[in-house]
XYZ file of N, CA and C in Angstrom:
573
model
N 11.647 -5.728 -52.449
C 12.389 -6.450 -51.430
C 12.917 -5.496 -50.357
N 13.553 -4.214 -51.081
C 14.032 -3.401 -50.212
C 13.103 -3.180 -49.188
N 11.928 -2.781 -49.345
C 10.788 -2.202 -48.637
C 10.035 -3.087 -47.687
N 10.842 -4.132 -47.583
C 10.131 -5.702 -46.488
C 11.474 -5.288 -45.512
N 12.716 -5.126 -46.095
C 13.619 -5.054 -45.075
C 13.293 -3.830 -44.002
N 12.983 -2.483 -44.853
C 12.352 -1.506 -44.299
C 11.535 -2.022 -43.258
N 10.266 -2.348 -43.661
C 9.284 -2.873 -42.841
C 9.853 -3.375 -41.721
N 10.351 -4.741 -41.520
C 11.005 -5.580 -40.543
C 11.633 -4.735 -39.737
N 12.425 -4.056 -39.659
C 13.539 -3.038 -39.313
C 12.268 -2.370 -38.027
N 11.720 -1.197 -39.304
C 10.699 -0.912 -38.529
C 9.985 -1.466 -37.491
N 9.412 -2.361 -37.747
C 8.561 -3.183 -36.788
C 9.182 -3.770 -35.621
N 10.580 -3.993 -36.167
C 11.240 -4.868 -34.614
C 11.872 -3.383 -34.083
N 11.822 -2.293 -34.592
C 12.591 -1.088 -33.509
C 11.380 -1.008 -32.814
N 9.885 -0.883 -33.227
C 8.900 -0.318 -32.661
C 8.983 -1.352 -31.444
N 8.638 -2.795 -31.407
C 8.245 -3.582 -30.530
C 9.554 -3.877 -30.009
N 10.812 -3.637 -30.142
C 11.891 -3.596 -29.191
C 11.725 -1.770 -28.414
N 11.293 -0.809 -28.970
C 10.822 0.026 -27.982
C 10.042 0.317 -26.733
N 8.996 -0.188 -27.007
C 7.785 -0.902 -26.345
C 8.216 -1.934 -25.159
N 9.017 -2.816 -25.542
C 9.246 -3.758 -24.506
C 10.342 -2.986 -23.902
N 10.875 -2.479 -24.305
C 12.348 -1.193 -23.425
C 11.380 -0.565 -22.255
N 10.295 -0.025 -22.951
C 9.511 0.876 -21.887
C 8.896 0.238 -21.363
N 8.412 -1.171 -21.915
C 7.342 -1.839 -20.436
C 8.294 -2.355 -19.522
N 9.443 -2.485 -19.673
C 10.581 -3.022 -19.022
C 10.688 -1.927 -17.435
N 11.388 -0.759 -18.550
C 11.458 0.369 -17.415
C 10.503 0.633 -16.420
N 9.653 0.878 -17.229
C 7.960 1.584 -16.277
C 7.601 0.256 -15.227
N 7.913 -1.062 -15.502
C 7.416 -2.008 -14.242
C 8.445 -2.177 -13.553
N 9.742 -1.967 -14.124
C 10.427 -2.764 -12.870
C 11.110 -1.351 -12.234
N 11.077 -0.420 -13.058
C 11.934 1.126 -12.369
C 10.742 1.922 -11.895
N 10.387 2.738 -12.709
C 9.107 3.633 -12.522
C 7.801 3.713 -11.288
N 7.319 2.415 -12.114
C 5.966 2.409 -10.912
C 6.623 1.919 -9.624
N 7.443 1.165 -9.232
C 7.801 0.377 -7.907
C 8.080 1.186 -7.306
N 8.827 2.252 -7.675
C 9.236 3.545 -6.930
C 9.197 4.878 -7.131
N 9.043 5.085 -7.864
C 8.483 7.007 -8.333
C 7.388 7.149 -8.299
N 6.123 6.574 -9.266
C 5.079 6.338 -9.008
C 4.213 5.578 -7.514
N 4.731 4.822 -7.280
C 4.448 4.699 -5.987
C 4.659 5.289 -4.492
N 5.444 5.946 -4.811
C 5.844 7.024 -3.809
C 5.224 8.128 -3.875
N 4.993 8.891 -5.175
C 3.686 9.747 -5.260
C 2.610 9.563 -4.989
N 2.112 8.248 -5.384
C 0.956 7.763 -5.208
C 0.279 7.867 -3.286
N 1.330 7.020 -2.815
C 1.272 7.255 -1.720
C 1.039 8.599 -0.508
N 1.850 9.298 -1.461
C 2.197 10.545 -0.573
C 0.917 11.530 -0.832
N 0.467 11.222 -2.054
C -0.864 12.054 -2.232
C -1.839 11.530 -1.747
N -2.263 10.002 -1.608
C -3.352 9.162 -0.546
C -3.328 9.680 0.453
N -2.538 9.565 1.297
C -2.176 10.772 2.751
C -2.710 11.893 2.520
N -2.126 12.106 1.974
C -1.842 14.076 1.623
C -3.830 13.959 1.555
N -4.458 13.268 0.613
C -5.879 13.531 0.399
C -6.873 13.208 1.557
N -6.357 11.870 1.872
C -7.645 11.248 2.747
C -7.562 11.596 4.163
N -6.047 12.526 4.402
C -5.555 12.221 5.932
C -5.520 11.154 6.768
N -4.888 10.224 6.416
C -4.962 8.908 7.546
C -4.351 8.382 6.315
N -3.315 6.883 7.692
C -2.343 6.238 6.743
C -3.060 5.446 5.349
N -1.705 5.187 4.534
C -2.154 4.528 3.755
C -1.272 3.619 3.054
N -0.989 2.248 2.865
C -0.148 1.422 2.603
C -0.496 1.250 0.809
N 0.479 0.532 0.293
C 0.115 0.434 -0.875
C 1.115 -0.824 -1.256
N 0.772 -2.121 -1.789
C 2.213 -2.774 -2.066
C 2.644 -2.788 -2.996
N 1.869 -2.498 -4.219
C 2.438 -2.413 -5.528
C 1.865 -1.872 -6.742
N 2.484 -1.072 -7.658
C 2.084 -0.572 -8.743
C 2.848 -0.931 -10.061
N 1.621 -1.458 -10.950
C 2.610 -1.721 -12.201
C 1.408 -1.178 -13.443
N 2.086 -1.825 -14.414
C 1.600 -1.521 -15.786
C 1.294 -2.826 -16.646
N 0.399 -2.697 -17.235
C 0.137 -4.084 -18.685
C -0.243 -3.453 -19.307
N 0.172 -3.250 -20.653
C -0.613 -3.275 -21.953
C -1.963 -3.647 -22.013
N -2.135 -4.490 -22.122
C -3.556 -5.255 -21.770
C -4.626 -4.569 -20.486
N -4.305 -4.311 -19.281
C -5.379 -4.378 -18.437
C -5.269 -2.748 -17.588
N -3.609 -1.976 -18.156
C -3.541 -0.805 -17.520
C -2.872 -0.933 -16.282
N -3.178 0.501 -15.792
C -2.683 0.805 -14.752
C -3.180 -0.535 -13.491
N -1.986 -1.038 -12.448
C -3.010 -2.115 -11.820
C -2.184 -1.567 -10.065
N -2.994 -1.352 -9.341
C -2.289 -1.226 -8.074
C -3.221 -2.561 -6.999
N -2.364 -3.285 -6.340
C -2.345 -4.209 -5.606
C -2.297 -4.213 -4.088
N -3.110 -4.642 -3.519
C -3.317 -4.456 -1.954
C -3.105 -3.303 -1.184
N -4.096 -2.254 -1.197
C -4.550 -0.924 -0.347
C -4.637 -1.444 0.175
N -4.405 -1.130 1.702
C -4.884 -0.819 2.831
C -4.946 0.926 3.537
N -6.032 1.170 3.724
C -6.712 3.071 4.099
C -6.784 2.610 5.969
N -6.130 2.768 6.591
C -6.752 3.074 7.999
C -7.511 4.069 8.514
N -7.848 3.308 9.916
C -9.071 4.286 10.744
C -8.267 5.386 10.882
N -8.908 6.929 11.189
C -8.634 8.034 11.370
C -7.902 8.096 12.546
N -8.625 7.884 13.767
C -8.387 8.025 15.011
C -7.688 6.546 15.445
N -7.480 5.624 15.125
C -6.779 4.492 15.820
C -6.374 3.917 14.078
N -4.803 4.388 13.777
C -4.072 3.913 12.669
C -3.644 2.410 12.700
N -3.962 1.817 13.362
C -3.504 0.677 13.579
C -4.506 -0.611 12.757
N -5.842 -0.022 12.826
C -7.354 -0.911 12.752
C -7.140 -0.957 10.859
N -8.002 -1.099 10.233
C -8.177 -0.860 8.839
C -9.725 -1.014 8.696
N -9.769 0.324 7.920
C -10.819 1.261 7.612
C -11.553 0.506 6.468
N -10.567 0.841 5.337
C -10.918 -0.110 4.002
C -9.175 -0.986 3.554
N -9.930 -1.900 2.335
C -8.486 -2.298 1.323
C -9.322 -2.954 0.371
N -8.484 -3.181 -0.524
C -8.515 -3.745 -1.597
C -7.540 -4.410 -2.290
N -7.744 -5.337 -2.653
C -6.919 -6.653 -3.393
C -6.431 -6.132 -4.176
N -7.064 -5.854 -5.729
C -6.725 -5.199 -6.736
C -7.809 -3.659 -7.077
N -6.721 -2.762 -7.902
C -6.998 -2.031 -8.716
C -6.780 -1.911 -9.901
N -7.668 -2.186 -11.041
C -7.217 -2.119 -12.484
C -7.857 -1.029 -13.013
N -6.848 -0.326 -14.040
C -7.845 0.673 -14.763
C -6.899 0.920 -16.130
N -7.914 0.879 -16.975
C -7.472 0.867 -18.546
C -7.307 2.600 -18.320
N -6.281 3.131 -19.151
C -6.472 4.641 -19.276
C -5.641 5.280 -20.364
N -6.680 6.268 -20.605
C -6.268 6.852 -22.424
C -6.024 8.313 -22.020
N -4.445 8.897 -22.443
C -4.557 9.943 -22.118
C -4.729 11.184 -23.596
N -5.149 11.851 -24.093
C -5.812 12.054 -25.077
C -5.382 13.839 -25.168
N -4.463 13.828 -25.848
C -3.846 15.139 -25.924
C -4.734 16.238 -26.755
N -4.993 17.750 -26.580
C -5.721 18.383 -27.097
C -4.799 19.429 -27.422
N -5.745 21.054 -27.766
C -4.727 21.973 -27.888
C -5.028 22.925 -27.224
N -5.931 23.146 -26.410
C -5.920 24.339 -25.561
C -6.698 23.110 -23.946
N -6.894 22.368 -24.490
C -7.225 21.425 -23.017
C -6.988 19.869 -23.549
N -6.687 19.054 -22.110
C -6.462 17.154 -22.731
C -7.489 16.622 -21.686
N -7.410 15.215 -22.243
C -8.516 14.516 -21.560
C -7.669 13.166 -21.005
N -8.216 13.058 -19.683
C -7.453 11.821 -19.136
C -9.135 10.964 -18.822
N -8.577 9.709 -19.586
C -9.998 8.843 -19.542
C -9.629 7.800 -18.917
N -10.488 6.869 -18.432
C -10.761 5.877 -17.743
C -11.365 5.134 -18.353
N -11.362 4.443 -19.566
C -12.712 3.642 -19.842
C -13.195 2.859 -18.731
N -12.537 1.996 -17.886
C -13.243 1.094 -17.241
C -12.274 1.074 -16.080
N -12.782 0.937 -14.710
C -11.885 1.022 -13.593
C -13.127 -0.382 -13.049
N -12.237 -1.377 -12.266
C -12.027 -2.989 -11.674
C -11.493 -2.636 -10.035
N -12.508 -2.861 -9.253
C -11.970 -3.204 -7.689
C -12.332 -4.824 -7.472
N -11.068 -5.069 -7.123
C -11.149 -7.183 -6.753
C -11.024 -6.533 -5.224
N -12.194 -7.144 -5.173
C -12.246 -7.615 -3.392
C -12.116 -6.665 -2.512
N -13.316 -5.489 -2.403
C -12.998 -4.276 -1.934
C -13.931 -4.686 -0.381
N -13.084 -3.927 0.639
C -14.144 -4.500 1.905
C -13.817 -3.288 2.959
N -14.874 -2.554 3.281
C -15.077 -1.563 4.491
C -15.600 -2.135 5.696
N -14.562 -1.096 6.954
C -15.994 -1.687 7.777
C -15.871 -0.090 8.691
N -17.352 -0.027 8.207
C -18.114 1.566 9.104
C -18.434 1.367 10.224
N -17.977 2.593 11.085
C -18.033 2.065 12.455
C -19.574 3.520 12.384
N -20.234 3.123 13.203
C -21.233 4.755 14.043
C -20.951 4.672 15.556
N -20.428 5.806 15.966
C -20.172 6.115 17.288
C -21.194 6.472 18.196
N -21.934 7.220 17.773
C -23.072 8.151 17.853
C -24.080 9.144 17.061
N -25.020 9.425 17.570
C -26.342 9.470 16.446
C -25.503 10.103 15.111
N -24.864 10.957 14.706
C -24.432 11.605 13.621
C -23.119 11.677 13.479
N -22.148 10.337 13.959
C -21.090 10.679 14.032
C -20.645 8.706 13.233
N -19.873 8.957 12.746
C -19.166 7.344 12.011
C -18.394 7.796 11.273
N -17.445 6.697 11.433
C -15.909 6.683 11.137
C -15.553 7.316 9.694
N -16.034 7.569 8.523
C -16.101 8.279 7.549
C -16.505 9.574 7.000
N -16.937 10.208 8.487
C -17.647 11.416 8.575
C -16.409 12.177 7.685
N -15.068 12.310 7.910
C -14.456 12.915 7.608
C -13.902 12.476 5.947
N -14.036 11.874 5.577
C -14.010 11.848 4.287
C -15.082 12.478 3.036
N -16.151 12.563 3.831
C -16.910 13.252 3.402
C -17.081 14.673 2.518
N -15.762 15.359 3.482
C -15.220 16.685 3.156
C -14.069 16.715 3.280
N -13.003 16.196 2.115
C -11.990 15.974 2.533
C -11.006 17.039 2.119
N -9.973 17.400 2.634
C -9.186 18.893 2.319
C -8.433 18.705 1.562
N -8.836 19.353 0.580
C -8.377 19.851 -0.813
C -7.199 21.205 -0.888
N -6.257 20.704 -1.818
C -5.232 21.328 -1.381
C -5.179 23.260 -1.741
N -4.767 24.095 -0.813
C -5.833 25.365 -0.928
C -4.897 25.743 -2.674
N -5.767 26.515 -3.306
C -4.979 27.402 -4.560
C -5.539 29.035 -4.344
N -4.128 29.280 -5.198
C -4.311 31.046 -4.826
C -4.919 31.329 -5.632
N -5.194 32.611 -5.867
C -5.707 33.463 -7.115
C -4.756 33.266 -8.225
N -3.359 33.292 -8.465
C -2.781 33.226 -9.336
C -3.024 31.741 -9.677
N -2.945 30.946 -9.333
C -3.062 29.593 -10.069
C -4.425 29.366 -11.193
N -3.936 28.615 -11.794
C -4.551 28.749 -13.048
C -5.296 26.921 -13.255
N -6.618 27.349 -13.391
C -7.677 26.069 -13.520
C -6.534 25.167 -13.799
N -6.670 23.575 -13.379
C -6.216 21.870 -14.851
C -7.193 22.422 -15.842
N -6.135 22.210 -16.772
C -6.414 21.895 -18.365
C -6.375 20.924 -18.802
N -6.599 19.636 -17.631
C -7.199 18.125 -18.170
C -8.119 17.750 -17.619
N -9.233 17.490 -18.460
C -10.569 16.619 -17.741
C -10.226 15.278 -17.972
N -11.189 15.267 -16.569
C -11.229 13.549 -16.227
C -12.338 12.699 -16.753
N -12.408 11.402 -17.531
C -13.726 11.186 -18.000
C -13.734 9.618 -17.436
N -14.679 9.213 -16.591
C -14.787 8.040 -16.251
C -15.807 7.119 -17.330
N -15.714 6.250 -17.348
C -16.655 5.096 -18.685
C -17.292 3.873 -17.727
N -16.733 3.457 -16.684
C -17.157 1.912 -16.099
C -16.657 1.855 -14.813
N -17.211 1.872 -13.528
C -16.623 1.451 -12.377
C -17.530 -0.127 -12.401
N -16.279 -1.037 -12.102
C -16.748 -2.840 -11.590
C -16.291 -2.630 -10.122
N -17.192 -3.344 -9.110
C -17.198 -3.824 -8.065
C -16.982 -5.230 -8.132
N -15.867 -6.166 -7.753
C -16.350 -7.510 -7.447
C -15.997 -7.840 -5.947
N -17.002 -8.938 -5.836
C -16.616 -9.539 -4.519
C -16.401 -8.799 -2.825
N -17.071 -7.797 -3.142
C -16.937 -6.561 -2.458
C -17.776 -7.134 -0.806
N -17.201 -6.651 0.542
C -17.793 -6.699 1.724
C -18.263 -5.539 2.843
N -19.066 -5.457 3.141
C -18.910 -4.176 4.472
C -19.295 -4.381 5.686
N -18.597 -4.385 6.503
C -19.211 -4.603 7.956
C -19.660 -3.179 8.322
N -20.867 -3.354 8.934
C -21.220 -2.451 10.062
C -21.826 -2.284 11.135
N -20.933 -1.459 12.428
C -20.752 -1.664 13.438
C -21.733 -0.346 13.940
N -22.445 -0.592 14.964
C -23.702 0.415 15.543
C -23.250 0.311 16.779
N -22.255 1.350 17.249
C -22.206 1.717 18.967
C -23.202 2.429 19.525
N -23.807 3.084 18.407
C -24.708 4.368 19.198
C -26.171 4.248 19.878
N -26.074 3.167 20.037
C -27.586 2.330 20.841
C -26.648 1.164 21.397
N -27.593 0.816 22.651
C -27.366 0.102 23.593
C -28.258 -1.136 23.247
N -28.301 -2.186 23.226
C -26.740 -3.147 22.622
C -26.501 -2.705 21.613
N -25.544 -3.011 21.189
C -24.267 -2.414 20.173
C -25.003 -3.508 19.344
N -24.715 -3.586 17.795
C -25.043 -4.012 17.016
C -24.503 -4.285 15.629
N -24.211 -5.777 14.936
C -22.964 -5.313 13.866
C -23.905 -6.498 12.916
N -23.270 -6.050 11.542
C -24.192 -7.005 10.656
C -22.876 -6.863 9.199
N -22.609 -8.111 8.188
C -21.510 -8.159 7.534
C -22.255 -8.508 6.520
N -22.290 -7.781 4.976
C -22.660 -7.635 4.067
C -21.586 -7.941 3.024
N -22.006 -9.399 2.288
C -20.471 -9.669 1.324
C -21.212 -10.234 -0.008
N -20.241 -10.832 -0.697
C -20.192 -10.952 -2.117
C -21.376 -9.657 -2.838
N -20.905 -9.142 -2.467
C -21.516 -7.373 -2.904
C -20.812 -7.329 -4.834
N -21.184 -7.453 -5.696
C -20.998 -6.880 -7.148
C -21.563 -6.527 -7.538
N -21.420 -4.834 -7.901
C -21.844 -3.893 -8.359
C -20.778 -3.289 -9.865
N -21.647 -2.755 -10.502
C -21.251 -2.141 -11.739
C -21.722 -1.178 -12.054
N -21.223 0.055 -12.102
C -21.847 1.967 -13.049
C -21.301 1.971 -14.153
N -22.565 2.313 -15.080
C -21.620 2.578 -16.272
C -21.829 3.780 -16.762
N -21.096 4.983 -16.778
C -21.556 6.190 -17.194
C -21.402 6.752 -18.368
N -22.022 7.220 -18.804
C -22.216 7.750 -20.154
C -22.954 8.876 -20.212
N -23.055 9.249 -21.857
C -24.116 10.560 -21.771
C -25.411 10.457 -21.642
N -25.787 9.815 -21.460
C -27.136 9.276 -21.490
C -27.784 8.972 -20.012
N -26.603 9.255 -19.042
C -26.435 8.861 -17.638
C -25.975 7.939 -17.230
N -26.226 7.432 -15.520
C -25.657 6.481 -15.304
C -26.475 4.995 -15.113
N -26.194 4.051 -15.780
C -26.678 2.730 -15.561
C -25.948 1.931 -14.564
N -26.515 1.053 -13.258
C -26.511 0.301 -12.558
C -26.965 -0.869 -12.284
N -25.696 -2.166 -12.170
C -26.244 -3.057 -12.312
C -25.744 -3.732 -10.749
């Protein structure tokens, strides 16, 4: 008998823990610490603004960030890309001389670009291409966490693109785009 009370005890500290921390982490954490990093490193990476409206957490579906918007480089005002949702399940997997941060499966709802070409070798993403990485010295010392991706989903995905660089100009809109990679060791499969 003793050992059911044990149990119970146990079990409701664990899942009154759990809900303490899903408590904290959605309504304290991600809305504002995490999202403020988040942000500041989107910038910091892609150079050009970047909005973000919300970041939370589920048990169930992971990390989920909600309506990106990435603007154009040169005119911040336009929008480059966005996306509805971001979901991503993620396992962080502690080691002893290195850890692994995994991804099993990363979800874009409703992802939509639109590429502009200016001229023969020039369009609006040229610069992402090579994007500046933040410099390290000699003293800094490699991450000791790898990244392992398992599943990128595309749904519902659109792209416009816009051709200035010939006379007439020329634009054509490419939608309900769903795509899926699934990578593994074996390589990558595409559906």
């Amino acid at each position: 008998m003793f050992k059911h009370k044990k149990l119970i005890i146990i079990s409701a500290s664990v899942i009154f823990f759990l809900t303490a921390l899903t408590f904290y982490a959605t309504k304290v954490l991600f809305p504002t610490l995490i999202k403020k990093i988040a942000l500041e490193q989107a910038e910091k990476f892609l150079n050009r603004k970047v909005d973000i409206e919300s970041i939370h957490f589920n048990w169930m579906r992971g990390l989920i960030v909600d309506n990106v918007i990435i603007y154009q480089k040169d005119t911040p005002n336009e929008v480059f890309a966005k996306f509805k949702r971001l979901s991503m399940a993620v396992l962080f997997i502690p080691g002893i001389k290195s850890h692994t941060l995994s991804f099993p499966s990363i979800t874009i709802d409703q992802p939509s670009a639109h590429l502009i070409r200016t001229s023969e070798s020039t369009w609006n993403f040229r610069d992402l291409l090579t994007p500046s990485l933040p410099s390290q010295s000699t003293n800094d010392k490699p991450s000791n966490i790898k990244i392992v991706l398992g599943a990128i989903n595309i749904v519902a995905g659109k792209v416009r693109l816009d051709d200035f660089s010939k006379s007439p100009a020329w634009g054509e809109l490419f939608d309900a785009i769903n795509l899926k990679f699934s990578l593994s060791y074996n390589g990558i499969t595409f559906d």
